[in-house]
PDB file of C-alpha atoms in Angstrom:
ATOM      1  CA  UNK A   1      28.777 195.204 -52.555  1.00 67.00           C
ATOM      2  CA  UNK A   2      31.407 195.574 -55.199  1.00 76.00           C
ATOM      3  CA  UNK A   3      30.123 195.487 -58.641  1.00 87.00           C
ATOM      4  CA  UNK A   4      32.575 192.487 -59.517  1.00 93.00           C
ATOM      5  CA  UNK A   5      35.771 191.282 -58.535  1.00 97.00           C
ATOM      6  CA  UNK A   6      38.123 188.877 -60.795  1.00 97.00           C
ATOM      7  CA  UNK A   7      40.369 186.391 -58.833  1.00 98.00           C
ATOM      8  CA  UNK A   8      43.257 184.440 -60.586  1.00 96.00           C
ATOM      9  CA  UNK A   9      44.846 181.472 -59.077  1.00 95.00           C
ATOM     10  CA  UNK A  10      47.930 180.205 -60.029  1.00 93.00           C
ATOM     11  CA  UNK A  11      50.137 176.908 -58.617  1.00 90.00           C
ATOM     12  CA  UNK A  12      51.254 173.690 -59.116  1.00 86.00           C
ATOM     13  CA  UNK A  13      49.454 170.232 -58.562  1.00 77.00           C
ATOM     14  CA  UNK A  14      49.539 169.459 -55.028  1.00 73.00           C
ATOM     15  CA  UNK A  15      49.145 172.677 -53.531  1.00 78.00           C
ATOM     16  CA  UNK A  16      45.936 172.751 -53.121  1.00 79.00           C
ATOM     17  CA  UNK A  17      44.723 175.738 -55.808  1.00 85.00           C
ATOM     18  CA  UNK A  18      41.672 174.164 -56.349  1.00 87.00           C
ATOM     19  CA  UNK A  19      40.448 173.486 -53.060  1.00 90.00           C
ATOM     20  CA  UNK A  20      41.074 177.250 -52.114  1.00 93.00           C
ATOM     21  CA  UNK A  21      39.063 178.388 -55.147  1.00 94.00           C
ATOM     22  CA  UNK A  22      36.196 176.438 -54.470  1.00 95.00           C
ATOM     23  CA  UNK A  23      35.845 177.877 -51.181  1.00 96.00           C
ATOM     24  CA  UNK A  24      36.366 181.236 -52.603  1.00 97.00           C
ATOM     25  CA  UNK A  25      33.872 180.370 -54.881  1.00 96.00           C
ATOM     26  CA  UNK A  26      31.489 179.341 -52.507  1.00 97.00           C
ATOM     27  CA  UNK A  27      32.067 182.521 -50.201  1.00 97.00           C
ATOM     28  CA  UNK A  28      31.016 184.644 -52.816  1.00 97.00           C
ATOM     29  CA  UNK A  29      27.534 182.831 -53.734  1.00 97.00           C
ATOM     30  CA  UNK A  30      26.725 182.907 -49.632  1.00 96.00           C
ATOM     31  CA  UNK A  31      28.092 186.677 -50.116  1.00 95.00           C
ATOM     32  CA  UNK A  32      24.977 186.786 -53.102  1.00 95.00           C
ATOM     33  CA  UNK A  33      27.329 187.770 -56.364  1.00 97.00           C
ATOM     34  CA  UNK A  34      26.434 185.399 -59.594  1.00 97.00           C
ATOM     35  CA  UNK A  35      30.146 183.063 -59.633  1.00 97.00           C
ATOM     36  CA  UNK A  36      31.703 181.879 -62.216  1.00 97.00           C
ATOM     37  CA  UNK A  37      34.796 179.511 -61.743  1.00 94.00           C
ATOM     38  CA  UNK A  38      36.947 177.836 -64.392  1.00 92.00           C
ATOM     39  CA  UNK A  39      40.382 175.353 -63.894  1.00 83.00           C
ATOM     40  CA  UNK A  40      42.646 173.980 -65.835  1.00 77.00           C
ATOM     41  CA  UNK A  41      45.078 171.412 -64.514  1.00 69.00           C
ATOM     42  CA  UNK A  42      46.916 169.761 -67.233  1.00 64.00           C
ATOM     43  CA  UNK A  43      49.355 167.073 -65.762  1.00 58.00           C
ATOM     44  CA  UNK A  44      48.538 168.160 -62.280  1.00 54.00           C
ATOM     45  CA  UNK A  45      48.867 165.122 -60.567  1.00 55.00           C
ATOM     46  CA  UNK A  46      52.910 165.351 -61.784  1.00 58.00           C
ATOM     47  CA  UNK A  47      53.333 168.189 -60.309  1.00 61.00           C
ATOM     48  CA  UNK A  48      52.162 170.612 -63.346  1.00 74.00           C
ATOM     49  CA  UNK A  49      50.583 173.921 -63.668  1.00 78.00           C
ATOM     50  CA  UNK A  50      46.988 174.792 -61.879  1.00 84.00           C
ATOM     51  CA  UNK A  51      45.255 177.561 -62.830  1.00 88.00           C
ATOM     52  CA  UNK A  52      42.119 178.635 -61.991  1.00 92.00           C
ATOM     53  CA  UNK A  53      39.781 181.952 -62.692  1.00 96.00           C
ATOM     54  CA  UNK A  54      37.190 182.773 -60.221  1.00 97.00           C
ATOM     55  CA  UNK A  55      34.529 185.391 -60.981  1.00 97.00           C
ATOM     56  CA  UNK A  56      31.961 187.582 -58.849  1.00 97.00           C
ATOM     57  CA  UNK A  57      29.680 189.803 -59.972  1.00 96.00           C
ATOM     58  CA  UNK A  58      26.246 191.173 -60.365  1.00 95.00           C
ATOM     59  CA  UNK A  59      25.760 189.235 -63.829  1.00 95.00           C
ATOM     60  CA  UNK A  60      28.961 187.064 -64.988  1.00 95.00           C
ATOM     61  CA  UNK A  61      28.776 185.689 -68.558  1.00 94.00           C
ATOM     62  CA  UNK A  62      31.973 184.323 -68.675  1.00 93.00           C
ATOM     63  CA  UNK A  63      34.490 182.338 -66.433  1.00 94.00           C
ATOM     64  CA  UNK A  64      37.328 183.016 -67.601  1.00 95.00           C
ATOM     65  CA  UNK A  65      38.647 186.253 -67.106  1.00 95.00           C
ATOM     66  CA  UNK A  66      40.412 188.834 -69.817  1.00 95.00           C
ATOM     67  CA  UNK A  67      43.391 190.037 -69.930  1.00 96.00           C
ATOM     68  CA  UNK A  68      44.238 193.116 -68.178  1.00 95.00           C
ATOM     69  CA  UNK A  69      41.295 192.603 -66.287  1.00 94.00           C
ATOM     70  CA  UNK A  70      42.449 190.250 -63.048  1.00 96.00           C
ATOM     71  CA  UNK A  71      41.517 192.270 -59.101  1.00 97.00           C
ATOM     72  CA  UNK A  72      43.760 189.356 -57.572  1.00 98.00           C
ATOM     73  CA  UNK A  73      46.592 187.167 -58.524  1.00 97.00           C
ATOM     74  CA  UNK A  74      46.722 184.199 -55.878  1.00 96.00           C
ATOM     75  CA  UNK A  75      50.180 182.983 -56.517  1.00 95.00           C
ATOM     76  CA  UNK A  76      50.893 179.958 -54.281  1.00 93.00           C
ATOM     77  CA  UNK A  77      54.517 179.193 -56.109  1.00 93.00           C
ATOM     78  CA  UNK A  78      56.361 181.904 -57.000  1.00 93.00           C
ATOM     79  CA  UNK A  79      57.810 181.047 -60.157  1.00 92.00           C
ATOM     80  CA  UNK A  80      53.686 180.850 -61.317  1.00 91.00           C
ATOM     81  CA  UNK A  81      53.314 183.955 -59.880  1.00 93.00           C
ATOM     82  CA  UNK A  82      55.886 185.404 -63.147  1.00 93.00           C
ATOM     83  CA  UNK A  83      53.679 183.562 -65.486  1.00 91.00           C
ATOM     84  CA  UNK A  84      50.700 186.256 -65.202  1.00 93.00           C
ATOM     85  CA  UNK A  85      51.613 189.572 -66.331  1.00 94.00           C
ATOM     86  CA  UNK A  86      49.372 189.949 -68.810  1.00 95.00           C
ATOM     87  CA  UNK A  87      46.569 189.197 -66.999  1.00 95.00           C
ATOM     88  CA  UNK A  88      47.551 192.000 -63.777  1.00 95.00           C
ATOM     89  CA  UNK A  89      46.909 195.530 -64.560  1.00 92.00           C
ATOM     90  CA  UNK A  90      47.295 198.811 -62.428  1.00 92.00           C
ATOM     91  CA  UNK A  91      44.977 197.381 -59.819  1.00 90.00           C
ATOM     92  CA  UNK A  92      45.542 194.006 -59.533  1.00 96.00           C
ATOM     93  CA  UNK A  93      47.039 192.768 -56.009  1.00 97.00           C
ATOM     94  CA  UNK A  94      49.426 189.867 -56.370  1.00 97.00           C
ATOM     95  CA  UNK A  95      49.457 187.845 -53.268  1.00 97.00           C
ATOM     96  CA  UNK A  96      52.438 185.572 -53.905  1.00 96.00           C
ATOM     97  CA  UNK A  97      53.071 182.694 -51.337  1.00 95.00           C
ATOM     98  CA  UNK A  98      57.079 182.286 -50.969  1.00 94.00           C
ATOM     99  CA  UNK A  99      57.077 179.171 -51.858  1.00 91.00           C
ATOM    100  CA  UNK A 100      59.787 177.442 -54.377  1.00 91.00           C
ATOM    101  CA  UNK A 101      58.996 174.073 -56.088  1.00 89.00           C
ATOM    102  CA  UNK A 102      61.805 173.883 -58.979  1.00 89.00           C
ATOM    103  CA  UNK A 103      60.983 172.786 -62.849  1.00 84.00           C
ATOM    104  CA  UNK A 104      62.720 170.464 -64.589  1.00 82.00           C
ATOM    105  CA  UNK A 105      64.588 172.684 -66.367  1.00 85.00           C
ATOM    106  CA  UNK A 106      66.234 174.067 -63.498  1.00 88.00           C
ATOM    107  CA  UNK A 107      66.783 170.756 -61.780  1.00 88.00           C
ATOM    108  CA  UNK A 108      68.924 169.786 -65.006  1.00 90.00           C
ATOM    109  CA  UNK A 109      70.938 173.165 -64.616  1.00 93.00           C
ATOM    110  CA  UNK A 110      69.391 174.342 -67.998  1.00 93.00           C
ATOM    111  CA  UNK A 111      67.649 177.568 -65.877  1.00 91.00           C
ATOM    112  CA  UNK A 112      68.178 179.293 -63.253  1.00 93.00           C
ATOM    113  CA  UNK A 113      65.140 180.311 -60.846  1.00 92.00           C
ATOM    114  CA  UNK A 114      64.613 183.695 -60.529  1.00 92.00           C
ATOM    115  CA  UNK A 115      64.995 185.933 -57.440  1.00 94.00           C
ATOM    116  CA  UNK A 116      62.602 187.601 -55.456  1.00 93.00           C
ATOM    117  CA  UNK A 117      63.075 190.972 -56.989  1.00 95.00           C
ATOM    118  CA  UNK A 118      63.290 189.424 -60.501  1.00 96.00           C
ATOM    119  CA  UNK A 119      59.435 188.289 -59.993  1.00 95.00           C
ATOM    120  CA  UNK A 120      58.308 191.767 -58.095  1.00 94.00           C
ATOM    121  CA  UNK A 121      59.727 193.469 -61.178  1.00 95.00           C
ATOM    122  CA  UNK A 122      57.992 191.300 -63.752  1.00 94.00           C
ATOM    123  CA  UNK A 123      54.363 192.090 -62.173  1.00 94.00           C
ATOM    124  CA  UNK A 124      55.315 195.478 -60.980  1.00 92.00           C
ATOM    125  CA  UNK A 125      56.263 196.567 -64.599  1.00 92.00           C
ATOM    126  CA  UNK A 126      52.570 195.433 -65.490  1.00 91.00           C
ATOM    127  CA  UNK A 127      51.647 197.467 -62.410  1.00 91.00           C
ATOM    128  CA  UNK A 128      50.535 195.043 -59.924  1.00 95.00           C
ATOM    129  CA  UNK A 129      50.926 195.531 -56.199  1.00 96.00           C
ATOM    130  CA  UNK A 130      52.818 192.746 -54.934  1.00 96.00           C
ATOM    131  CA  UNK A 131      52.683 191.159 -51.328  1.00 97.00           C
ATOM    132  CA  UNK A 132      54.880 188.567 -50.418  1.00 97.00           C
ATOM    133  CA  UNK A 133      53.235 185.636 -47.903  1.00 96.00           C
ATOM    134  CA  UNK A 134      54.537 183.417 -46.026  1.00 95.00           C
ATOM    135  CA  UNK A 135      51.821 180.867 -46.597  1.00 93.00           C
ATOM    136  CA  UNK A 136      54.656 178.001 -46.977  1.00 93.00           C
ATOM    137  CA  UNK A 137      56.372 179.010 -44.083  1.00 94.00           C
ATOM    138  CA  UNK A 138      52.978 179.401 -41.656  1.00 95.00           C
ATOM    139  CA  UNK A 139      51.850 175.904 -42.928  1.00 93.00           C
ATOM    140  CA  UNK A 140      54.537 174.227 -41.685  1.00 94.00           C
ATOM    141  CA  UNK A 141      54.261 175.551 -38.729  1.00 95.00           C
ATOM    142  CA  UNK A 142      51.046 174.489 -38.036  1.00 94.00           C
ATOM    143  CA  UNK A 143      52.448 170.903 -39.226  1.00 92.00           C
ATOM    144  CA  UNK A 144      51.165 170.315 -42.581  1.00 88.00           C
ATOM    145  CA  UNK A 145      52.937 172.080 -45.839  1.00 86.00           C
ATOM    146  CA  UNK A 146      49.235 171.382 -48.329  1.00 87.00           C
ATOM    147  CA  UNK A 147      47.650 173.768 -45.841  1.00 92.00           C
ATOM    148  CA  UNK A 148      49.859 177.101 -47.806  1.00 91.00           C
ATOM    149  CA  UNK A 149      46.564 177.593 -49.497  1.00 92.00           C
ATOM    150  CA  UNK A 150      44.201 178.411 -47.121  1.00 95.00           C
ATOM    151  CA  UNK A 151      46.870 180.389 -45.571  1.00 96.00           C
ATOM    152  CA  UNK A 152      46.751 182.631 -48.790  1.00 96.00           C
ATOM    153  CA  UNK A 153      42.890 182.800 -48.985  1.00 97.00           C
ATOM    154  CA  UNK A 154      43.027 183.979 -45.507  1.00 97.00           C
ATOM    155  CA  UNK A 155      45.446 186.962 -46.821  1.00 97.00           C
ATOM    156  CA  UNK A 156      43.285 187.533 -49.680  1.00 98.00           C
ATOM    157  CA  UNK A 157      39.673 187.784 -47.065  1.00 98.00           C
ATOM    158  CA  UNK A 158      41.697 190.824 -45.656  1.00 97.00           C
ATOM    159  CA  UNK A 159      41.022 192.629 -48.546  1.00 97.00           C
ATOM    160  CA  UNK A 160      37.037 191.755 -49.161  1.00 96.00           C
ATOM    161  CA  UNK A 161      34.290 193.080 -47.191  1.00 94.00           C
ATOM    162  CA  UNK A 162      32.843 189.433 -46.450  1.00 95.00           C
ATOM    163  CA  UNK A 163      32.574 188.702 -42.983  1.00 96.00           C
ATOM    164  CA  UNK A 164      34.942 186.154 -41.494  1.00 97.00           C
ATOM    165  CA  UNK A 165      32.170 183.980 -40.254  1.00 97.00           C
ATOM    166  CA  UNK A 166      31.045 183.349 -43.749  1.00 97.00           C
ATOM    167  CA  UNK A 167      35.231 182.042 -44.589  1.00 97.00           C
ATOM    168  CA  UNK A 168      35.264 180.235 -41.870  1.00 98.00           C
ATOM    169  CA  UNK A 169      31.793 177.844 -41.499  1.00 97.00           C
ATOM    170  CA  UNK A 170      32.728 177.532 -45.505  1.00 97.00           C
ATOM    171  CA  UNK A 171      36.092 176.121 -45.182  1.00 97.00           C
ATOM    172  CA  UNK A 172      34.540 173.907 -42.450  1.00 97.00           C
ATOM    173  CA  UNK A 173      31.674 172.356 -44.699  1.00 96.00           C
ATOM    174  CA  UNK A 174      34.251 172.029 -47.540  1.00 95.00           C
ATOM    175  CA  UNK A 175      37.384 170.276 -46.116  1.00 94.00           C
ATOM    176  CA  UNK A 176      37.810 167.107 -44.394  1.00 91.00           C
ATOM    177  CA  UNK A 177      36.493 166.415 -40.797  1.00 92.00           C
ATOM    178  CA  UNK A 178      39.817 165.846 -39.475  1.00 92.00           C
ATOM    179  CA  UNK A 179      40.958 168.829 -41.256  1.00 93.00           C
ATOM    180  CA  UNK A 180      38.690 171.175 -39.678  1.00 95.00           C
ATOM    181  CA  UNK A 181      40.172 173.031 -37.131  1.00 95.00           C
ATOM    182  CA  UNK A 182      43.487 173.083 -38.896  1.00 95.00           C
ATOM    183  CA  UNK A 183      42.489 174.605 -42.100  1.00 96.00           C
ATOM    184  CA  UNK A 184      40.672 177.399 -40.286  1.00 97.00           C
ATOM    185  CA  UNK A 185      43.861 178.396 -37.910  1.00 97.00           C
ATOM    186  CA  UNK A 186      45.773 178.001 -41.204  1.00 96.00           C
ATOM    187  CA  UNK A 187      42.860 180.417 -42.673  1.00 97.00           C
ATOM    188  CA  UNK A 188      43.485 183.200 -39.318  1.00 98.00           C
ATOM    189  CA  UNK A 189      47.205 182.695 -40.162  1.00 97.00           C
ATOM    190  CA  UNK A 190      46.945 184.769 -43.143  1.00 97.00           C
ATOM    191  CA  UNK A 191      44.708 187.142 -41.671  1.00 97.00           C
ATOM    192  CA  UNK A 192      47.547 187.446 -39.242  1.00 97.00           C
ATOM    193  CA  UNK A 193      50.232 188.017 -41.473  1.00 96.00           C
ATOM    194  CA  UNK A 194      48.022 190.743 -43.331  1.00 95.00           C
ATOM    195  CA  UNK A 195      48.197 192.804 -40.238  1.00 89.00           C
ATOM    196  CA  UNK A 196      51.868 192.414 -39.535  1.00 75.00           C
TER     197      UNK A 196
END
């Protein structure tokens, strides 16, 4: 067992952020690390900004994590994804989802949305590793767009040590009964793509 691990997510209302980092919160009490979890979602139900930090450790004191300091950046938009810099550091792993959901400000032509390369470069310069997903695209394809998230944490469980089981009867206890079986082909998805 790692001696802690610092997960940031960052999306937009709707997307499902917090559902995915509950269940990565759960997966690391079953996995027996002390959690800490902390969200902020100002305006989400318009579409706003989600964030949330998730914590695992031996002993965590706080939930929020510090700057610098973040093991994973879960982007599931990709403009939020450009947001995080400071928080990334020569270790962190940026899973972005390639997902585009347009501000305001570009809608009314006052901003254009950056490119692909303009958001690698932003977290590279902080020296993040970025991995492009296509969470977006794989939902959809399994017929329902909110299920990008789970997607993503199934990228991100490729990179942990916890055994899938304990991902998968999680997601089951903590989504919807009709929901089930979706959300945990949506959570092998992004295993998939991992391995691609």
């Amino acid at each position: 067992m790692k001696n802690k691990y610092d997960f940031l997510f960052a999306g937009v209302g709707g997307q499902g952020t917090i559902l995915a980092s509950d269940i990565l919160s759960e997966v690391g009490m079953r996995s027996g690390y002390d959690v800490k979890k902390s969200e902020v979602h100002g305006m989400s139900q318009r579409g706003g900004a989600v964030e949330s930090h998730v914590r695992w450790g031996e002993k965590v004191y706080s939930p929020l994590i510090e700057e610098g300091n973040t093991d994973f950046l879960l982007a599931f938009e990709m403009l939020e994804a450009a947001r995080w810099p400071h928080f990334t550091a020569a270790n962190t792993v940026a899973l972005i989802n390639r997902h585009q959901i347009f501000p305001p400000s570009v809608n009314l032509g006052q901003a254009k949305y950056p490119e692909e390369n303009e958001i690698e470069s932003i977290l590279a310069g902080a020296g993040a590793k970025v991995v492009w997903v296509d969470g977006a695209a794989k939902a959809l394809e399994l017929g329902n767009a909110a299920l990008g998230g789970v997607v993503l944490i199934g990228a991100l469980s490729t990179y942990l040590d916890e055994p899938v089981e304990v991902w998968e009867k999680t997601i089951v206890e903590l989504v919807p009964a009709k929901f089930k079986e979706l959300n945990v082909q949506a959570f092998r998805a992004g295993r998939e793509l991992m391995q691609k």
